[in-house]
Amino acid sequence: MEKKEQIRLVIALVLSAIVLFGWQYITGPSAEQKAEMARKAAEAEQKTAALTQKSQDAAKAATEAAPVPEFVPTDGVSVTVDTPLYTAVFNSQGGVLEKFILKKYRETIEKDSPFVDLVGADAFAKGPLGLILTLNDKEYHTWRRGKWAFSGSDLTLTKADGTKTLTFTGQVDGYRIERVLTFHPDSYLIDEAATVTNLTGTGAEGALSFTAAAKSMSDESDRYNPTRVVYLTKDTRKELSDRDDLRKDGLSAPGDLKWGAIESNYFLFAIMPRTENASLSAGMQGDIFRMAVSDKATFMPNVAKTLKTSYFVGSTDRKMLAQMPNDLSDTVNFGWFDFLAKPLLVALNFFYGYIGNYGVAIIILTIIIKLIFWPLSQRSYASMEKMKKLQPMVAKLREKYGDDKQRLNQETMALYKTYKVNPMGGCLPMVVQIPVFFGLYKALLGAVELRHAPFIAHLPFTDLPWLADLSAKDPYYISPIIMGASMFLQQRMTPSTGDATQQKIMLFMPLVFTFMFLQFPSGLVIYWLFNNLLSIGQQLMIARKSKAPAAASND
């Protein structure tokens, strides 16, 4: 090869090398991309190692596990659990609830009224307390698809007893299920440990869902006490009572569930998962409320996996709820006025402990609240008395400036300023008491202890029930009409302000309040009525005091 050809060959090799390495430099991954690729490779390696270890553990567990006993299905029978608080009837075909009867609560105030059943015949068909096994996105309603066996007997628990258990065993599409339900004699709590054993040779990703189903716990038209679905997660509390929305869209919590509940003001059917990532889905089918709380799980061949949960099926007894796990006490929530309603209920129960009548306890509580606001009301009523004395002067201003409202207002305000009278002072006590009113309103509406609690059981000199349930409206509307009359009297004692149109509008206020209170719980009407009577008495006292110096000066 000649020297020139050698030089050309070297140059060609150098240029080729430059093109090759230069292209790789320009188009190759950056340092960050290389680091990300390395991280993913490491994760893939770890995942592979974990799966390998999991398979090895599963194989070891399968070797060490006790042999699964032979399964012999039996016919579905009813099994009764009787405690001091309730009688629960289970069906051994899946361990679902047929009935859950509360011994301390009747449907109505009639003595022979049946006790409250929180399940109902129609809800039984939906499998309350049943398990749904999900395997590779396919759901098995175990009480329908499985075969079950039961060899125990009815349970009776007394206060002296500890906990007792029922065990239901089933087999669903190659999976063995053992449900152990634990009952407590002193609460509505039911604990469950559900063990699922995969008897097939193939593992499956899936979930186990614990379910609830119940009839409506209140009348559909009862807007003050709706049956609703509520849930609490780590971050939020949500509820939905609109039945159309529950039927159409339902309510769901994707994870971090503390509890889900079907509840009314007085009763609830709640599920409390024991895992941190449980999810909830709920809705209505027909007139039945349904709810499922799901725990994701991997079911390895011949490996028993146990998932736990707790149920609370009973009344909204706040003392009992306070002892429950997962912040179940938050099922009782009085909204914005929760911070006022709960202390008021504590006070109400304190007085009831001595008196034994919630109606009288409400009156005592009314007096206490009135005394707390007494100084404020005193100044307000004194201001109104001054305004009353200025009414002749205000009337003259109206005659003089009646056609010029702006000038009339200016002169009237100047008159009040001269005599140091605040025309808004009369409204201040009512404004301040509004939060207390709403707090007590929510308390009386939602407190289970006031359900069917009587004040005056019968209309005097008759056998007609009257104020026999402080959580219900007055059946004859007597107390709201008297309350409206007291408002009208109180209004007549208060000097009127504003123009003639405003005064006429104000005259309708007692009528409007009376109409509103016709449907309110009678306990709330009693509170407002006695509050009005006490206010009238206070106004009369102030009026007498103001007249005494005037009479002395005339002498």
Coordinates of C-alpha atoms in Angstrom, one line a residue:
M1 CA 0.0 0.0 0.0
E2 CA 1.3 3.4 -0.9
K3 CA 1.9 6.0 1.6
K4 CA -1.0 8.2 0.4
E5 CA -3.4 5.3 0.6
Q6 CA -2.2 4.6 4.1
I7 CA -2.9 8.2 5.1
R8 CA -6.4 8.0 3.5
L9 CA -7.1 4.8 5.4
V10 CA -6.1 6.3 8.8
I11 CA -8.2 9.5 8.1
A12 CA -11.2 7.3 7.2
L13 CA -10.8 5.3 10.4
V14 CA -10.5 8.4 12.5
L15 CA -13.6 10.0 10.9
S16 CA -15.6 6.8 11.3
A17 CA -14.6 6.7 15.0
I18 CA -15.6 10.3 15.4
V19 CA -19.0 9.7 13.7
L20 CA -19.7 6.6 15.8
F21 CA -18.8 7.9 19.2
G22 CA -20.1 11.4 18.5
W23 CA -23.5 10.0 17.5
Q24 CA -23.6 7.9 20.7
Y25 CA -22.6 10.9 22.7
I26 CA -25.3 13.1 21.2
T27 CA -28.2 10.5 21.2
G28 CA -27.2 8.4 24.2
P29 CA -29.0 8.7 27.6
S30 CA -28.1 11.6 29.9
A31 CA -26.7 11.0 33.4
E32 CA -30.1 11.4 34.9
Q33 CA -31.6 8.9 32.5
K34 CA -28.8 6.5 33.3
A35 CA -29.5 6.9 37.0
E36 CA -33.3 6.3 36.5
M37 CA -32.6 3.2 34.4
A38 CA -30.3 1.9 37.2
R39 CA -33.0 2.6 39.8
K40 CA -35.7 0.7 37.8
A41 CA -33.3 -2.1 37.2
A42 CA -32.7 -2.3 41.0
E43 CA -36.5 -2.3 41.7
A44 CA -37.1 -5.0 39.2
E45 CA -34.4 -7.1 40.8
Q46 CA -35.9 -6.5 44.3
K47 CA -39.4 -7.4 43.1
T48 CA -38.2 -10.5 41.5
A49 CA -36.4 -11.5 44.7
A50 CA -39.5 -10.7 46.8
L51 CA -41.7 -12.8 44.6
T52 CA -39.2 -15.6 44.7
Q53 CA -39.1 -15.4 48.5
K54 CA -43.0 -15.2 48.7
S55 CA -43.3 -18.4 46.6
Q56 CA -40.8 -20.1 48.8
D57 CA -42.6 -19.0 52.0
A58 CA -45.9 -20.1 50.5
A59 CA -44.4 -23.5 49.7
K60 CA -43.0 -23.7 53.3
A61 CA -46.3 -22.7 54.8
A62 CA -48.2 -25.2 52.7
T63 CA -45.8 -27.9 54.0
E64 CA -46.2 -26.7 57.7
A65 CA -50.0 -26.0 57.6
A66 CA -52.3 -28.3 59.3
P67 CA -54.4 -30.4 56.9
V68 CA -57.7 -28.8 56.1
P69 CA -60.4 -30.8 57.7
E70 CA -63.0 -32.5 55.6
F71 CA -66.0 -30.3 54.8
V72 CA -69.5 -31.7 55.1
P73 CA -72.2 -29.1 54.3
T74 CA -75.4 -28.9 56.3
D75 CA -78.8 -27.4 55.7
G76 CA -79.1 -23.7 56.5
V77 CA -80.7 -23.2 60.0
S78 CA -81.5 -20.2 62.1
V79 CA -79.1 -19.5 65.0
T80 CA -80.1 -17.1 67.8
V81 CA -77.8 -15.0 69.9
D82 CA -79.6 -13.5 72.9
T83 CA -77.9 -10.8 75.0
P84 CA -79.3 -8.2 77.5
L85 CA -79.3 -5.7 74.7
Y86 CA -80.5 -7.5 71.6
T87 CA -81.6 -10.7 70.0
A88 CA -79.8 -11.5 66.8
V89 CA -80.9 -14.3 64.5
F90 CA -78.3 -15.6 62.0
N91 CA -78.8 -18.0 59.1
S92 CA -76.0 -20.6 59.0
Q93 CA -76.1 -20.4 55.1
G94 CA -73.3 -17.8 55.0
G95 CA -73.8 -16.5 58.5
V96 CA -76.0 -13.7 57.4
L97 CA -78.5 -11.8 59.6
E98 CA -82.1 -12.6 59.5
K99 CA -83.1 -10.2 62.3
F100 CA -81.4 -7.9 64.8
I101 CA -84.0 -6.9 67.5
L102 CA -83.1 -4.2 70.0
K103 CA -84.7 -5.0 73.4
K104 CA -84.6 -1.4 74.7
Y105 CA -86.3 0.3 71.8
R106 CA -89.8 -0.1 70.5
E107 CA -91.2 1.0 67.1
T108 CA -93.8 3.4 68.7
I109 CA -94.7 4.7 72.1
E110 CA -97.4 2.0 72.5
K111 CA -96.6 -0.4 75.2
D112 CA -97.3 -3.5 73.1
S113 CA -95.4 -2.0 70.1
P114 CA -92.8 -4.5 68.6
F115 CA -89.2 -3.9 69.3
V116 CA -87.0 -2.3 66.6
D117 CA -85.5 -4.7 64.1
L118 CA -82.6 -3.1 62.4
V119 CA -82.5 -5.6 59.5
G120 CA -86.0 -6.3 58.3
A121 CA -87.4 -9.1 56.2
D122 CA -86.6 -7.4 52.8
A123 CA -83.0 -6.7 53.8
F124 CA -82.4 -10.3 54.7
A125 CA -82.4 -11.2 51.0
K126 CA -79.5 -8.9 50.5
G127 CA -77.3 -10.9 52.9
P128 CA -76.6 -8.5 55.8
L129 CA -73.3 -9.4 57.4
G130 CA -72.5 -11.7 54.5
L131 CA -69.0 -12.0 53.0
I132 CA -68.2 -11.2 49.3
L133 CA -65.0 -13.0 48.1
T134 CA -63.4 -11.4 45.1
L135 CA -60.9 -13.5 43.1
N136 CA -59.2 -12.0 40.0
D137 CA -62.0 -9.4 39.6
K138 CA -64.8 -12.0 39.9
E139 CA -67.2 -11.6 42.9
Y140 CA -68.6 -14.5 44.9
H141 CA -71.5 -13.7 47.2
T142 CA -70.6 -16.5 49.6
W143 CA -74.1 -16.8 51.1
R144 CA -75.4 -17.6 47.7
R145 CA -72.6 -19.3 45.8
G146 CA -71.1 -21.3 48.6
K147 CA -72.0 -24.4 50.7
W148 CA -72.0 -24.0 54.5
A149 CA -71.8 -26.0 57.6
F150 CA -72.7 -25.3 61.2
S151 CA -72.4 -27.5 64.3
G152 CA -72.9 -25.1 67.2
S153 CA -76.0 -24.0 69.0
D154 CA -77.9 -20.9 70.1
L155 CA -76.1 -18.5 72.4
T156 CA -77.3 -16.7 75.5
L157 CA -75.2 -14.1 77.1
T158 CA -75.8 -12.4 80.5
K159 CA -74.1 -9.4 82.0
A160 CA -71.9 -11.8 84.1
D161 CA -70.7 -13.6 81.0
G162 CA -67.7 -12.8 79.0
T163 CA -67.6 -13.0 75.3
K164 CA -69.0 -16.0 73.3
T165 CA -68.5 -17.0 69.7
L166 CA -70.3 -18.6 66.8
T167 CA -68.4 -20.3 63.9
F168 CA -69.7 -20.7 60.4
T169 CA -67.7 -22.7 57.9
G170 CA -68.2 -22.6 54.1
Q171 CA -66.6 -23.6 50.9
V172 CA -66.8 -21.4 47.7
D173 CA -65.2 -22.4 44.4
G174 CA -62.2 -24.2 45.9
Y175 CA -61.8 -21.7 48.9
R176 CA -62.5 -22.7 52.5
I177 CA -64.0 -19.9 54.7
E178 CA -64.2 -19.9 58.4
R179 CA -66.1 -17.1 60.1
V180 CA -65.7 -16.7 63.9
L181 CA -68.1 -14.1 65.3
T182 CA -67.5 -12.9 68.8
F183 CA -70.4 -11.3 70.9
H184 CA -70.2 -9.0 73.9
P185 CA -72.9 -9.0 76.6
D186 CA -72.6 -5.3 77.4
S187 CA -72.4 -3.7 74.0
Y188 CA -73.6 -3.9 70.4
L189 CA -70.1 -4.7 69.2
I190 CA -69.6 -7.9 67.2
D191 CA -66.0 -8.9 66.2
E192 CA -65.2 -11.1 63.3
A193 CA -62.2 -13.1 62.2
A194 CA -62.6 -14.5 58.7
T195 CA -60.1 -17.1 57.6
V196 CA -59.9 -17.8 53.9
T197 CA -57.9 -20.9 52.7
N198 CA -57.1 -21.3 49.0
L199 CA -57.4 -25.0 48.3
T200 CA -56.7 -24.7 44.6
G201 CA -53.2 -24.9 43.1
T202 CA -53.3 -21.4 41.8
G203 CA -52.8 -18.1 43.7
A204 CA -55.2 -15.2 43.2
E205 CA -55.3 -11.5 43.8
G206 CA -58.6 -10.4 45.3
A207 CA -60.4 -9.0 48.3
L208 CA -62.7 -9.9 51.1
S209 CA -65.7 -7.6 51.6
F210 CA -67.7 -7.4 54.9
T211 CA -71.2 -6.2 54.2
A212 CA -74.2 -4.6 55.8
A213 CA -77.8 -4.3 54.6
A214 CA -80.7 -2.7 56.4
K215 CA -84.2 -1.4 55.9
S216 CA -84.8 2.3 56.3
M217 CA -84.4 3.3 60.0
S218 CA -86.8 6.2 59.7
D219 CA -89.7 7.2 57.6
E220 CA -88.8 8.4 54.1
S221 CA -90.7 11.6 54.6
D222 CA -89.0 12.4 57.9
R223 CA -86.5 15.1 56.8
Y224 CA -85.5 15.8 60.4
N225 CA -84.4 12.2 60.9
P226 CA -83.2 10.7 57.5
T227 CA -81.6 7.4 57.1
R228 CA -78.3 7.9 55.5
V229 CA -74.9 6.4 54.6
V230 CA -71.9 8.0 56.4
Y231 CA -68.2 7.2 56.4
L232 CA -65.1 8.4 58.1
T233 CA -61.5 8.3 56.7
K234 CA -58.3 9.7 58.1
D235 CA -59.0 12.9 56.2
T236 CA -62.7 13.4 56.0
R237 CA -66.2 12.6 57.1
K238 CA -69.0 12.4 54.5
E239 CA -72.6 11.5 54.5
L240 CA -75.3 11.1 51.9
S241 CA -79.1 10.9 52.6
D242 CA -80.6 11.6 49.2
R243 CA -82.1 8.3 48.2
D244 CA -82.1 9.0 44.5
D245 CA -78.4 9.8 44.6
L246 CA -77.7 6.7 46.7
R247 CA -79.6 4.5 44.1
K248 CA -77.9 6.1 41.1
D249 CA -74.4 6.9 42.1
G250 CA -73.9 5.6 45.6
L251 CA -71.2 6.7 48.0
S252 CA -67.6 5.4 48.1
A253 CA -64.4 5.9 49.9
P254 CA -61.3 4.5 48.0
G255 CA -59.2 3.8 51.1
D256 CA -58.0 4.8 54.6
L257 CA -61.5 4.0 55.9
K258 CA -62.1 4.1 59.7
W259 CA -65.7 3.2 59.6
G260 CA -68.8 3.2 57.4
A261 CA -72.3 3.2 58.7
I262 CA -76.0 3.1 57.7
E263 CA -77.6 5.3 60.3
S264 CA -80.5 7.5 61.4
N265 CA -80.5 9.9 64.4
Y266 CA -81.1 7.0 66.7
F267 CA -79.7 3.7 65.3
L268 CA -76.8 2.6 63.2
F269 CA -75.3 -0.4 61.4
A270 CA -71.6 0.2 61.2
I271 CA -68.5 -1.7 60.0
M272 CA -65.1 -0.9 61.4
P273 CA -62.2 -2.5 59.4
R274 CA -59.0 -3.5 61.1
T275 CA -56.7 -2.7 58.2
E276 CA -55.5 0.8 57.2
N277 CA -56.3 0.6 53.5
A278 CA -59.9 -0.7 53.6
S279 CA -62.3 0.9 51.1
L280 CA -66.1 1.4 51.1
S281 CA -68.9 1.3 48.6
A282 CA -72.5 1.9 49.5
G283 CA -75.9 2.7 48.0
M284 CA -79.5 1.6 47.8
Q285 CA -81.2 -1.2 46.0
G286 CA -84.9 -0.6 46.1
D287 CA -85.7 0.5 49.6
I288 CA -82.7 -1.4 51.1
F289 CA -79.5 0.4 52.2
R290 CA -76.4 -1.7 51.4
M291 CA -72.7 -1.2 52.2
A292 CA -69.5 -3.2 51.7
V293 CA -66.1 -2.6 53.3
S294 CA -63.3 -4.4 51.4
D295 CA -59.8 -5.5 52.3
K296 CA -57.5 -6.4 49.4
A297 CA -55.7 -9.7 49.8
T298 CA -53.5 -12.2 48.0
F299 CA -54.6 -15.8 48.4
M300 CA -51.7 -18.1 47.9
P301 CA -52.3 -21.9 47.4
N302 CA -52.9 -23.8 50.6
V303 CA -52.3 -20.8 52.7
A304 CA -54.8 -19.6 55.3
K305 CA -55.3 -15.8 55.4
T306 CA -57.2 -14.2 58.2
L307 CA -58.9 -10.8 57.9
K308 CA -60.7 -9.1 60.8
T309 CA -63.3 -6.5 61.2
S310 CA -65.9 -5.3 63.8
Y311 CA -69.6 -4.4 63.5
F312 CA -71.7 -2.2 65.7
V313 CA -75.4 -2.8 65.3
G314 CA -77.5 -0.9 67.7
S315 CA -78.5 2.5 69.1
T316 CA -76.5 5.7 69.0
D317 CA -75.7 5.4 72.7
R318 CA -72.9 8.0 73.0
K319 CA -71.3 6.4 76.1
M320 CA -71.1 3.1 74.4
L321 CA -69.9 4.6 71.1
A322 CA -67.1 6.4 73.0
Q323 CA -65.7 3.0 74.0
M324 CA -65.6 1.7 70.4
P325 CA -62.5 1.6 68.2
N326 CA -61.8 3.6 65.1
D327 CA -63.5 6.9 66.4
L328 CA -66.9 5.3 66.0
S329 CA -68.2 8.0 68.4
D330 CA -68.0 10.4 65.4
T331 CA -71.1 8.7 64.0
V332 CA -73.0 11.1 66.3
N333 CA -72.4 14.5 64.8
F334 CA -74.5 17.6 65.3
G335 CA -72.9 19.6 62.5
W336 CA -71.7 23.1 63.1
F337 CA -73.2 23.2 66.5
D338 CA -71.7 19.9 67.7
F339 CA -69.5 21.8 70.2
L340 CA -72.7 23.3 71.9
A341 CA -75.1 20.3 71.4
K342 CA -73.0 17.8 73.3
P343 CA -72.4 19.8 76.4
L344 CA -76.1 20.7 76.5
L345 CA -76.9 17.0 76.4
V346 CA -74.5 16.3 79.2
A347 CA -76.3 19.0 81.3
L348 CA -79.7 17.6 80.3
N349 CA -78.8 14.1 81.3
F350 CA -77.4 15.4 84.6
F351 CA -80.7 17.0 85.5
Y352 CA -82.6 14.0 84.3
G353 CA -80.6 11.8 86.7
Y354 CA -82.2 13.7 89.6
I355 CA -85.6 14.5 88.1
G356 CA -86.4 11.5 86.0
N357 CA -88.4 13.5 83.4
Y358 CA -86.7 14.9 80.4
G359 CA -89.4 17.6 80.0
V360 CA -88.7 19.0 83.4
A361 CA -85.0 18.6 82.7
I362 CA -85.4 20.8 79.6
I363 CA -87.2 23.4 81.7
I364 CA -84.4 23.5 84.2
L365 CA -81.9 23.7 81.4
T366 CA -83.9 26.6 80.0
I367 CA -83.8 28.4 83.3
I368 CA -80.0 27.9 83.5
I369 CA -79.4 29.2 80.0
K370 CA -81.7 32.2 80.8
L371 CA -79.7 33.0 83.9
I372 CA -76.5 32.9 81.9
F373 CA -77.8 35.4 79.5
W374 CA -79.7 37.4 82.1
P375 CA -77.3 40.4 82.3
L376 CA -77.3 40.7 78.5
S377 CA -81.1 40.5 78.4
Q378 CA -81.3 43.0 81.2
R379 CA -79.4 45.7 79.3
S380 CA -81.4 44.9 76.2
Y381 CA -84.8 45.2 77.8
A382 CA -83.7 48.4 79.6
S383 CA -82.8 49.8 76.2
M384 CA -86.1 48.9 74.9
E385 CA -87.9 50.6 77.8
K386 CA -86.1 53.8 76.9
M387 CA -87.2 53.3 73.3
K388 CA -90.7 52.9 74.5
K389 CA -90.6 56.3 76.2
L390 CA -89.3 57.8 73.0
Q391 CA -92.2 56.5 70.9
P392 CA -94.3 59.7 71.1
M393 CA -91.3 61.7 69.8
V394 CA -90.7 59.2 67.1
A395 CA -94.4 59.4 66.1
K396 CA -94.0 63.2 65.7
L397 CA -91.0 62.7 63.5
R398 CA -93.0 60.3 61.3
E399 CA -95.8 62.9 61.0
K400 CA -93.2 65.6 60.1
Y401 CA -90.9 63.6 57.7
G402 CA -93.2 60.8 56.6
D403 CA -92.7 61.6 52.9
D404 CA -88.9 61.8 53.2
K405 CA -87.7 58.5 54.5
Q406 CA -84.0 59.5 54.4
R407 CA -84.6 62.5 56.5
L408 CA -86.9 60.5 58.8
N409 CA -84.2 58.0 59.4
Q410 CA -81.6 60.6 60.0
E411 CA -83.8 62.4 62.6
T412 CA -84.8 59.2 64.3
M413 CA -81.2 58.0 64.6
A414 CA -80.3 61.5 65.9
L415 CA -83.0 61.2 68.5
Y416 CA -81.8 57.8 69.7
K417 CA -78.2 59.1 69.8
T418 CA -79.3 62.1 71.9
Y419 CA -81.0 59.8 74.5
K420 CA -78.2 57.1 74.2
V421 CA -80.5 54.4 72.9
N422 CA -79.4 51.5 70.7
P423 CA -82.4 50.5 68.5
M424 CA -80.6 47.1 67.7
G425 CA -80.2 46.4 71.4
G426 CA -83.5 44.5 71.5
C427 CA -82.2 42.0 68.9
L428 CA -78.9 41.3 70.6
P429 CA -80.1 38.7 73.1
M430 CA -81.9 36.8 70.4
V431 CA -78.9 36.9 68.1
V432 CA -76.6 35.6 70.9
Q433 CA -79.0 32.8 71.8
I434 CA -79.5 31.6 68.2
P435 CA -76.4 29.3 68.3
V436 CA -77.6 27.9 71.6
F437 CA -81.0 27.4 70.1
F438 CA -79.6 25.5 67.1
G439 CA -77.3 23.5 69.4
L440 CA -80.2 22.4 71.5
Y441 CA -82.3 21.9 68.4
K442 CA -79.7 19.4 67.1
A443 CA -79.3 17.8 70.5
L444 CA -83.0 17.2 71.1
L445 CA -83.4 16.0 67.5
G446 CA -80.5 13.5 67.6
A447 CA -80.3 12.3 71.2
V448 CA -81.5 8.7 71.4
E449 CA -82.3 9.1 75.1
L450 CA -85.1 11.6 74.1
R451 CA -86.7 9.1 71.7
H452 CA -90.0 8.2 73.2
A453 CA -89.2 10.1 76.4
P454 CA -92.4 11.6 77.8
F455 CA -93.0 15.0 79.5
I456 CA -96.8 14.8 80.1
A457 CA -97.9 11.4 78.9
H458 CA -101.6 12.3 78.5
L459 CA -103.6 15.5 77.8
P460 CA -104.9 16.6 81.2
F461 CA -108.3 15.0 82.2
T462 CA -108.2 12.7 79.1
D463 CA -106.5 9.5 78.0
L464 CA -105.2 11.1 74.8
P465 CA -101.4 10.8 74.5
W466 CA -99.8 14.3 74.6
L467 CA -96.2 15.2 74.8
A468 CA -95.5 11.5 75.3
D469 CA -92.5 11.6 73.0
L470 CA -90.2 14.7 73.3
S471 CA -88.5 13.8 70.0
A472 CA -91.8 14.0 68.1
K473 CA -94.1 16.9 67.3
D474 CA -97.0 17.8 69.5
P475 CA -99.8 15.7 68.0
Y476 CA -102.4 18.4 68.7
Y477 CA -100.1 21.5 68.1
I478 CA -101.1 22.9 71.5
S479 CA -97.6 23.8 72.7
P480 CA -96.5 25.5 69.4
I481 CA -99.7 27.6 69.4
I482 CA -99.1 28.7 73.0
M483 CA -95.5 29.3 72.0
G484 CA -96.6 31.5 69.1
A485 CA -99.0 33.4 71.4
S486 CA -96.1 34.1 73.9
M487 CA -94.0 35.4 71.0
F488 CA -96.9 37.7 70.0
L489 CA -97.2 39.0 73.5
Q490 CA -93.5 39.5 73.8
Q491 CA -93.5 41.4 70.5
R492 CA -96.4 43.7 71.7
M493 CA -94.2 44.5 74.8
T494 CA -91.3 45.5 72.5
P495 CA -91.4 49.0 71.0
S496 CA -91.6 48.9 67.2
T497 CA -89.0 50.4 65.0
G498 CA -88.8 51.1 61.3
D499 CA -91.5 52.3 59.0
A500 CA -95.1 51.0 58.8
T501 CA -94.3 48.3 56.3
Q502 CA -91.5 46.9 58.4
Q503 CA -93.8 47.0 61.5
K504 CA -96.5 45.0 59.6
I505 CA -93.9 42.4 58.5
M506 CA -92.7 42.0 62.1
L507 CA -96.3 41.3 63.1
F508 CA -96.2 38.2 61.0
M509 CA -93.1 36.8 62.7
P510 CA -94.9 35.0 65.6
L511 CA -97.2 33.4 62.9
V512 CA -94.2 32.3 60.9
F513 CA -92.4 30.9 64.0
T514 CA -95.6 29.1 65.0
F515 CA -95.9 27.5 61.6
M516 CA -92.2 26.4 61.8
F517 CA -92.6 25.0 65.3
L518 CA -95.6 22.9 64.4
Q519 CA -93.3 20.2 63.0
F520 CA -90.5 20.6 65.5
P521 CA -89.8 18.1 68.3
S522 CA -92.0 19.0 71.3
G523 CA -88.9 19.1 73.5
L524 CA -87.6 22.0 71.4
V525 CA -91.0 23.7 71.5
I526 CA -91.0 23.4 75.3
Y527 CA -87.6 25.0 75.5
W528 CA -88.6 28.0 73.3
L529 CA -91.9 28.4 75.0
F530 CA -90.4 28.6 78.5
N531 CA -87.7 30.8 77.3
N532 CA -90.3 33.2 76.0
L533 CA -92.2 33.1 79.3
L534 CA -89.0 33.9 81.2
S535 CA -88.3 36.7 78.8
I536 CA -91.7 38.2 79.3
G537 CA -91.3 38.0 83.1
Q538 CA -87.9 39.7 82.8
Q539 CA -89.4 42.5 80.7
L540 CA -92.2 43.0 83.2
M541 CA -89.7 43.3 86.0
I542 CA -87.7 45.9 84.1
A543 CA -90.9 47.8 83.2
R544 CA -92.0 48.0 86.9
K545 CA -88.6 49.2 87.9
S546 CA -88.6 52.0 85.3
K547 CA -92.1 53.0 86.3
A548 CA -91.3 53.2 90.0
P549 CA -88.8 56.1 89.7
A550 CA -91.2 57.9 87.2
A551 CA -94.0 57.6 89.8
A552 CA -91.8 58.9 92.5
S553 CA -90.7 61.9 90.5
N554 CA -94.4 62.7 89.7
D555 CA -95.2 62.6 93.4

